[in-house]
Each structure stands twice: as C-alpha cells, then as structure tokens.
PDB file of C-alpha atoms in Angstrom:
ATOM      1  CA  MET Q   1      27.881 -23.213 -32.646  1.00 44.00           C
ATOM      2  CA  THR Q   2      30.751 -25.501 -31.642  1.00 43.00           C
ATOM      3  CA  LYS Q   3      34.253 -24.219 -31.094  1.00 42.00           C
ATOM      4  CA  SER Q   4      35.531 -26.175 -34.109  1.00 43.00           C
ATOM      5  CA  ARG Q   5      32.885 -24.634 -36.372  1.00 42.00           C
ATOM      6  CA  MET Q   6      33.810 -21.179 -35.073  1.00 41.00           C
ATOM      7  CA  LEU Q   7      37.461 -21.916 -35.891  1.00 42.00           C
ATOM      8  CA  MET Q   8      36.478 -23.030 -39.397  1.00 44.00           C
ATOM      9  CA  TRP Q   9      34.510 -19.832 -39.983  1.00 43.00           C
ATOM     10  CA  ALA Q  10      37.391 -17.745 -38.653  1.00 46.00           C
ATOM     11  CA  ALA Q  11      39.821 -19.569 -40.956  1.00 46.00           C
ATOM     12  CA  ALA Q  12      37.506 -19.126 -43.941  1.00 46.00           C
ATOM     13  CA  LEU Q  13      37.104 -15.407 -43.224  1.00 44.00           C
ATOM     14  CA  THR Q  14      40.864 -14.973 -42.764  1.00 49.00           C
ATOM     15  CA  ALA Q  15      41.576 -16.808 -46.012  1.00 46.00           C
ATOM     16  CA  SER Q  16      39.036 -14.672 -47.851  1.00 46.00           C
ATOM     17  CA  ALA Q  17      40.486 -11.467 -46.420  1.00 45.00           C
ATOM     18  CA  LEU Q  18      43.994 -12.495 -47.440  1.00 42.00           C
ATOM     19  CA  LEU Q  19      42.816 -13.404 -50.920  1.00 42.00           C
ATOM     20  CA  LEU Q  20      41.099 -10.057 -51.322  1.00 41.00           C
ATOM     21  CA  ALA Q  21      44.130  -8.208 -49.976  1.00 44.00           C
ATOM     22  CA  GLY Q  22      46.310 -10.011 -52.506  1.00 46.00           C
ATOM     23  CA  CYS Q  23      44.018  -9.025 -55.365  1.00 44.00           C
ATOM     24  CA  GLY Q  24      44.340  -5.272 -54.857  1.00 42.00           C
ATOM     25  CA  GLY Q  25      46.730  -2.792 -56.363  1.00 40.00           C
ATOM     26  CA  ASP Q  26      47.623  -1.550 -59.809  1.00 40.00           C
ATOM     27  CA  ASP Q  27      49.734  -4.488 -60.956  1.00 40.00           C
ATOM     28  CA  ASP Q  28      50.642  -4.124 -64.609  1.00 39.00           C
ATOM     29  CA  GLY Q  29      52.247  -7.550 -64.810  1.00 38.00           C
ATOM     30  CA  ASN Q  30      55.821  -6.195 -64.599  1.00 35.00           C
ATOM     31  CA  THR Q  31      56.281  -6.700 -60.867  1.00 34.00           C
ATOM     32  CA  GLU Q  32      57.974  -9.665 -59.258  1.00 37.00           C
ATOM     33  CA  ALA Q  33      58.280 -10.214 -55.530  1.00 37.00           C
ATOM     34  CA  GLY Q  34      61.726  -9.875 -54.010  1.00 37.00           C
ATOM     35  CA  SER Q  35      63.120 -12.318 -51.467  1.00 37.00           C
ATOM     36  CA  ASP Q  36      63.348  -9.542 -48.907  1.00 39.00           C
ATOM     37  CA  GLY Q  37      59.622  -8.835 -49.211  1.00 38.00           C
ATOM     38  CA  GLY Q  38      60.237  -5.873 -51.524  1.00 37.00           C
ATOM     39  CA  SER Q  39      59.614  -5.792 -55.207  1.00 34.00           C
ATOM     40  CA  THR Q  40      61.432  -5.055 -58.405  1.00 32.00           C
ATOM     41  CA  SER Q  41      59.976  -3.862 -61.667  1.00 29.00           C
ATOM     42  CA  SER Q  42      61.649  -3.895 -65.057  1.00 31.00           C
ATOM     43  CA  ASP Q  43      59.945  -0.579 -65.895  1.00 34.00           C
ATOM     44  CA  ALA Q  44      61.058   1.089 -62.659  1.00 32.00           C
ATOM     45  CA  ALA Q  45      64.607  -0.247 -63.006  1.00 32.00           C
ATOM     46  CA  SER Q  46      64.984   0.909 -66.601  1.00 32.00           C
ATOM     47  CA  SER Q  47      63.541   4.354 -65.953  1.00 33.00           C
ATOM     48  CA  GLY Q  48      65.243   4.832 -62.597  1.00 35.00           C
ATOM     49  CA  GLY Q  49      61.767   5.497 -61.191  1.00 34.00           C
ATOM     50  CA  ASP Q  50      60.171   4.426 -57.970  1.00 35.00           C
ATOM     51  CA  ASP Q  51      58.118   1.216 -58.055  1.00 34.00           C
ATOM     52  CA  SER Q  52      54.893   1.525 -56.081  1.00 32.00           C
ATOM     53  CA  SER Q  53      52.868  -1.280 -57.669  1.00 32.00           C
ATOM     54  CA  SER Q  54      51.867  -4.397 -55.741  1.00 35.00           C
ATOM     55  CA  SER Q  55      53.503  -7.793 -56.235  1.00 41.00           C
ATOM     56  CA  THR Q  56      50.568 -10.049 -56.946  1.00 41.00           C
ATOM     57  CA  GLY Q  57      50.926 -13.257 -58.943  1.00 39.00           C
ATOM     58  CA  ALA Q  58      47.753 -14.161 -60.823  1.00 46.00           C
ATOM     59  CA  SER Q  59      48.514 -17.790 -61.586  1.00 59.00           C
ATOM     60  CA  GLY Q  60      51.218 -20.360 -61.028  1.00 76.00           C
ATOM     61  CA  GLY Q  61      50.939 -23.398 -58.837  1.00 87.00           C
ATOM     62  CA  GLY Q  62      52.394 -26.867 -58.740  1.00 94.00           C
ATOM     63  CA  VAL Q  63      51.664 -29.985 -56.733  1.00 96.00           C
ATOM     64  CA  ILE Q  64      51.135 -30.374 -53.002  1.00 97.00           C
ATOM     65  CA  ASN Q  65      51.486 -33.676 -51.184  1.00 97.00           C
ATOM     66  CA  LEU Q  66      48.858 -33.904 -48.430  1.00 96.00           C
ATOM     67  CA  GLY Q  67      49.018 -37.115 -46.429  1.00 95.00           C
ATOM     68  CA  GLY Q  68      50.524 -39.017 -49.364  1.00 96.00           C
ATOM     69  CA  GLU Q  69      48.048 -37.734 -51.978  1.00 97.00           C
ATOM     70  CA  GLU Q  70      49.387 -35.487 -54.715  1.00 97.00           C
ATOM     71  CA  ILE Q  71      47.016 -32.624 -55.505  1.00 97.00           C
ATOM     72  CA  ALA Q  72      47.558 -30.210 -58.387  1.00 97.00           C
ATOM     73  CA  ILE Q  73      47.300 -26.561 -57.380  1.00 95.00           C
ATOM     74  CA  GLU Q  74      46.250 -24.843 -60.570  1.00 86.00           C
ATOM     75  CA  ARG Q  75      46.339 -21.270 -59.346  1.00 82.00           C
ATOM     76  CA  LEU Q  76      48.517 -19.599 -56.733  1.00 91.00           C
ATOM     77  CA  LEU Q  77      47.955 -15.988 -55.729  1.00 93.00           C
ATOM     78  CA  CYS Q  78      50.845 -14.332 -53.900  1.00 94.00           C
ATOM     79  CA  TYR Q  79      51.336 -10.997 -52.234  1.00 93.00           C
ATOM     80  CA  PHE Q  80      54.886 -10.488 -50.995  1.00 94.00           C
ATOM     81  CA  GLU Q  81      54.757  -6.902 -49.742  1.00 94.00           C
ATOM     82  CA  GLU Q  82      54.214  -5.625 -46.237  1.00 95.00           C
ATOM     83  CA  GLN Q  83      50.638  -4.954 -45.208  1.00 95.00           C
ATOM     84  CA  PRO Q  84      49.223  -4.196 -41.734  1.00 94.00           C
ATOM     85  CA  ARG Q  85      47.750  -7.010 -39.648  1.00 91.00           C
ATOM     86  CA  ALA Q  86      44.438  -5.449 -38.661  1.00 86.00           C
ATOM     87  CA  GLY Q  87      43.804  -5.933 -34.969  1.00 82.00           C
ATOM     88  CA  LEU Q  88      46.914  -8.053 -34.452  1.00 84.00           C
ATOM     89  CA  GLY Q  89      49.685  -5.476 -34.743  1.00 89.00           C
ATOM     90  CA  GLY Q  90      52.778  -5.858 -36.861  1.00 94.00           C
ATOM     91  CA  VAL Q  91      52.736  -6.614 -40.583  1.00 96.00           C
ATOM     92  CA  PHE Q  92      52.216  -9.475 -42.978  1.00 95.00           C
ATOM     93  CA  THR Q  93      55.297  -9.817 -45.174  1.00 95.00           C
ATOM     94  CA  HIS Q  94      54.113 -12.722 -47.353  1.00 95.00           C
ATOM     95  CA  THR Q  95      50.649 -14.123 -48.066  1.00 94.00           C
ATOM     96  CA  ALA Q  96      49.658 -16.748 -50.613  1.00 95.00           C
ATOM     97  CA  GLN Q  97      46.628 -18.821 -51.472  1.00 95.00           C
ATOM     98  CA  GLY Q  98      46.199 -21.687 -53.934  1.00 95.00           C
ATOM     99  CA  GLN Q  99      43.389 -23.961 -54.953  1.00 95.00           C
ATOM    100  CA  GLY Q 100      42.959 -27.355 -56.572  1.00 96.00           C
ATOM    101  CA  VAL Q 101      40.857 -30.533 -56.507  1.00 96.00           C
ATOM    102  CA  ASN Q 102      41.776 -33.851 -54.851  1.00 97.00           C
ATOM    103  CA  ALA Q 103      41.175 -37.348 -56.266  1.00 96.00           C
ATOM    104  CA  ALA Q 104      37.741 -37.512 -54.591  1.00 95.00           C
ATOM    105  CA  GLY Q 105      36.678 -34.332 -56.418  1.00 96.00           C
ATOM    106  CA  ASP Q 106      36.769 -32.159 -53.285  1.00 97.00           C
ATOM    107  CA  ALA Q 107      38.016 -28.582 -53.507  1.00 96.00           C
ATOM    108  CA  VAL Q 108      41.350 -28.027 -51.751  1.00 97.00           C
ATOM    109  CA  LEU Q 109      42.361 -24.556 -50.556  1.00 96.00           C
ATOM    110  CA  VAL Q 110      45.911 -23.883 -49.329  1.00 96.00           C
ATOM    111  CA  ASP Q 111      46.464 -20.605 -47.464  1.00 95.00           C
ATOM    112  CA  PHE Q 112      49.694 -19.501 -45.829  1.00 94.00           C
ATOM    113  CA  SER Q 113      51.372 -16.365 -44.552  1.00 94.00           C
ATOM    114  CA  ARG Q 114      54.412 -14.939 -42.814  1.00 94.00           C
ATOM    115  CA  ALA Q 115      54.070 -12.027 -40.400  1.00 94.00           C
ATOM    116  CA  VAL Q 116      56.309  -9.975 -38.173  1.00 94.00           C
ATOM    117  CA  ALA Q 117      54.728  -8.985 -34.857  1.00 93.00           C
ATOM    118  CA  GLU Q 118      55.312  -5.592 -33.261  1.00 92.00           C
ATOM    119  CA  ASP Q 119      57.986  -7.136 -31.012  1.00 93.00           C
ATOM    120  CA  GLY Q 120      59.853  -8.504 -34.059  1.00 92.00           C
ATOM    121  CA  THR Q 121      58.706 -12.107 -33.611  1.00 91.00           C
ATOM    122  CA  VAL Q 122      58.257 -13.914 -36.942  1.00 92.00           C
ATOM    123  CA  GLU Q 123      55.018 -15.891 -37.153  1.00 91.00           C
ATOM    124  CA  PHE Q 124      53.857 -18.359 -39.798  1.00 92.00           C
ATOM    125  CA  ASP Q 125      50.299 -19.525 -40.417  1.00 92.00           C
ATOM    126  CA  LEU Q 126      49.294 -22.403 -42.670  1.00 94.00           C
ATOM    127  CA  THR Q 127      45.843 -23.863 -43.380  1.00 95.00           C
ATOM    128  CA  VAL Q 128      44.549 -26.461 -45.814  1.00 96.00           C
ATOM    129  CA  ASP Q 129      40.793 -26.863 -46.286  1.00 97.00           C
ATOM    130  CA  VAL Q 130      39.371 -29.911 -48.051  1.00 97.00           C
ATOM    131  CA  GLY Q 131      35.762 -29.880 -49.243  1.00 96.00           C
ATOM    132  CA  ASP Q 132      32.902 -27.459 -48.737  1.00 94.00           C
ATOM    133  CA  PHE Q 133      33.216 -25.883 -45.272  1.00 91.00           C
ATOM    134  CA  ARG Q 134      29.416 -26.035 -44.934  1.00 94.00           C
ATOM    135  CA  SER Q 135      29.281 -29.832 -45.309  1.00 93.00           C
ATOM    136  CA  ALA Q 136      29.758 -32.520 -42.679  1.00 91.00           C
ATOM    137  CA  ASP Q 137      32.607 -33.994 -44.780  1.00 90.00           C
ATOM    138  CA  PHE Q 138      34.716 -30.811 -44.574  1.00 94.00           C
ATOM    139  CA  VAL Q 139      38.205 -31.265 -43.135  1.00 94.00           C
ATOM    140  CA  GLY Q 140      40.306 -28.291 -42.109  1.00 95.00           C
ATOM    141  CA  TYR Q 141      43.984 -28.628 -41.247  1.00 95.00           C
ATOM    142  CA  ARG Q 142      46.176 -26.091 -39.491  1.00 94.00           C
ATOM    143  CA  GLY Q 143      49.881 -25.859 -38.858  1.00 89.00           C
ATOM    144  CA  SER Q 144      52.376 -23.266 -37.783  1.00 72.00           C
ATOM    145  CA  GLY Q 145      54.268 -23.732 -41.035  1.00 66.00           C
ATOM    146  CA  ASP Q 146      57.561 -23.072 -39.260  1.00 73.00           C
ATOM    147  CA  GLU Q 147      59.329 -24.466 -42.295  1.00 73.00           C
ATOM    148  CA  ILE Q 148      57.687 -22.235 -44.937  1.00 91.00           C
ATOM    149  CA  ILE Q 149      60.437 -20.917 -47.167  1.00 93.00           C
ATOM    150  CA  PHE Q 150      59.573 -17.950 -49.365  1.00 93.00           C
ATOM    151  CA  GLY Q 151      61.640 -17.339 -52.481  1.00 92.00           C
ATOM    152  CA  ASP Q 152      61.480 -14.452 -54.926  1.00 89.00           C
ATOM    153  CA  ASN Q 153      58.364 -15.845 -56.552  1.00 91.00           C
ATOM    154  CA  SER Q 154      57.680 -19.135 -54.766  1.00 93.00           C
ATOM    155  CA  ALA Q 155      57.051 -20.894 -51.466  1.00 93.00           C
ATOM    156  CA  SER Q 156      57.894 -24.353 -50.176  1.00 94.00           C
ATOM    157  CA  VAL Q 157      57.155 -26.311 -47.016  1.00 93.00           C
ATOM    158  CA  ASN Q 158      57.550 -29.724 -45.426  1.00 91.00           C
ATOM    159  CA  THR Q 159      55.552 -29.906 -42.181  1.00 91.00           C
ATOM    160  CA  ALA Q 160      52.769 -31.690 -40.291  1.00 90.00           C
ATOM    161  CA  LEU Q 161      49.226 -30.346 -39.903  1.00 92.00           C
ATOM    162  CA  VAL Q 162      46.590 -30.936 -37.229  1.00 91.00           C
ATOM    163  CA  ASN Q 163      42.910 -31.583 -38.023  1.00 90.00           C
ATOM    164  CA  PHE Q 164      40.671 -28.657 -36.879  1.00 83.00           C
ATOM    165  CA  ASP Q 165      37.838 -30.937 -35.775  1.00 82.00           C
ATOM    166  CA  ASP Q 166      39.795 -33.858 -34.351  1.00 84.00           C
ATOM    167  CA  PHE Q 167      42.839 -32.778 -32.366  1.00 82.00           C
ATOM    168  CA  ASP Q 168      43.345 -36.414 -31.293  1.00 86.00           C
ATOM    169  CA  ALA Q 169      43.871 -37.541 -34.904  1.00 88.00           C
ATOM    170  CA  ALA Q 170      47.414 -38.175 -36.076  1.00 90.00           C
ATOM    171  CA  PRO Q 171      49.018 -35.190 -37.821  1.00 91.00           C
ATOM    172  CA  VAL Q 172      48.947 -35.183 -41.625  1.00 93.00           C
ATOM    173  CA  ASN Q 173      52.128 -34.430 -43.546  1.00 94.00           C
ATOM    174  CA  LEU Q 174      52.137 -31.603 -46.071  1.00 94.00           C
ATOM    175  CA  SER Q 175      54.863 -30.719 -48.531  1.00 94.00           C
ATOM    176  CA  PHE Q 176      54.973 -28.466 -51.562  1.00 95.00           C
ATOM    177  CA  ASP Q 177      57.127 -26.248 -53.731  1.00 94.00           C
ATOM    178  CA  LEU Q 178      54.760 -23.846 -55.455  1.00 95.00           C
ATOM    179  CA  ALA Q 179      55.433 -21.033 -57.910  1.00 94.00           C
ATOM    180  CA  CYS Q 180      53.586 -17.745 -58.046  1.00 91.00           C
ATOM    181  CA  GLY Q 181      52.403 -16.733 -61.498  1.00 75.00           C
TER     182      GLY Q 181
END
C-alpha cells in the first residue's frame, strides 16, 4: 500500500470518527454552540438549570469555493464542545463535516477541526475529499486551515490546500462561510 493511500485511509477514518463523535449526545434541538466552545440552551437559561446536552447541528451548509468551482454543501454537522483527542493528547474544541456534489457529479466531503494540544498550542486540520476514495479518480486535499474562523454556529475559511497524492501540484484555493443547522 503506498504512503498516499495510507494517508487517504487515515483521513477517511479520522473523518468518520469525527462524524460519529458529532452525532452523539442527547441533543433536543435547543442547544446552540457558543463562540467560546461552550453551549447555551434556552431551556437551561430559563430554568436556571445546568445544560449538559451536546451542541450538534443536524443540517445547515452553504457554498464552498474549491479551486474556482462553487459547490453547494447541503448538510453541515458541527460539534463545538470539548472532547478528548484519543492518542494525541489535548482536546478538540470544534469539529465539523459537510457534504455536497460538484459539477462532475462527484461527492465532496469537507472536514475540519480545531484542537488545543496539552501544551496549549492551537492546531487546525482541514481536509476536502472529492470522489470515491476507492477509485483512481479520487482527489484528497489537506491544509492546516490556519484561517478557520469559528462563530457561534458557523465556520469560515480562506486558505490553500495541497493534493494528498501529488505534493508537486499547485495548491488549490478553498474558501467558505458555512452555517451549522
């Protein structure tokens, strides 16, 4: 198995794990993510109670611009609460994943996160996968996403990504302003 294929599998597994982590919890639809990574709930605020539900958005989206092509992201899942980074130390503070279809009919998966390492270093991770990862036409892009800006219920970025399989290829620009559902 080539190194690039191993990276693709690792990215696919990471994206799946983040998606599953974002789907957990007892969200009753009243929780919105806070800009500080916490959450607020209208029920908890009105009752003076403690809010322990997760902040998962079940829809949302917008449009991403990948290399000049606008791609509608029809669903954006967000999880803006701290969760441990298994095996890496520190915590994820924000994770989000969206999906859409490009003009060629290929599936597009956008996955991004913000983490704080044990030493306090803030780390961003950003991947965009185009097509079926099992096909020869699959293209996976990766960037540090240093410019990811997380709002209360949204994320935006304007950065350049590198092709997983062809590190000599010119970087591809990515920009978006996506809303969580």
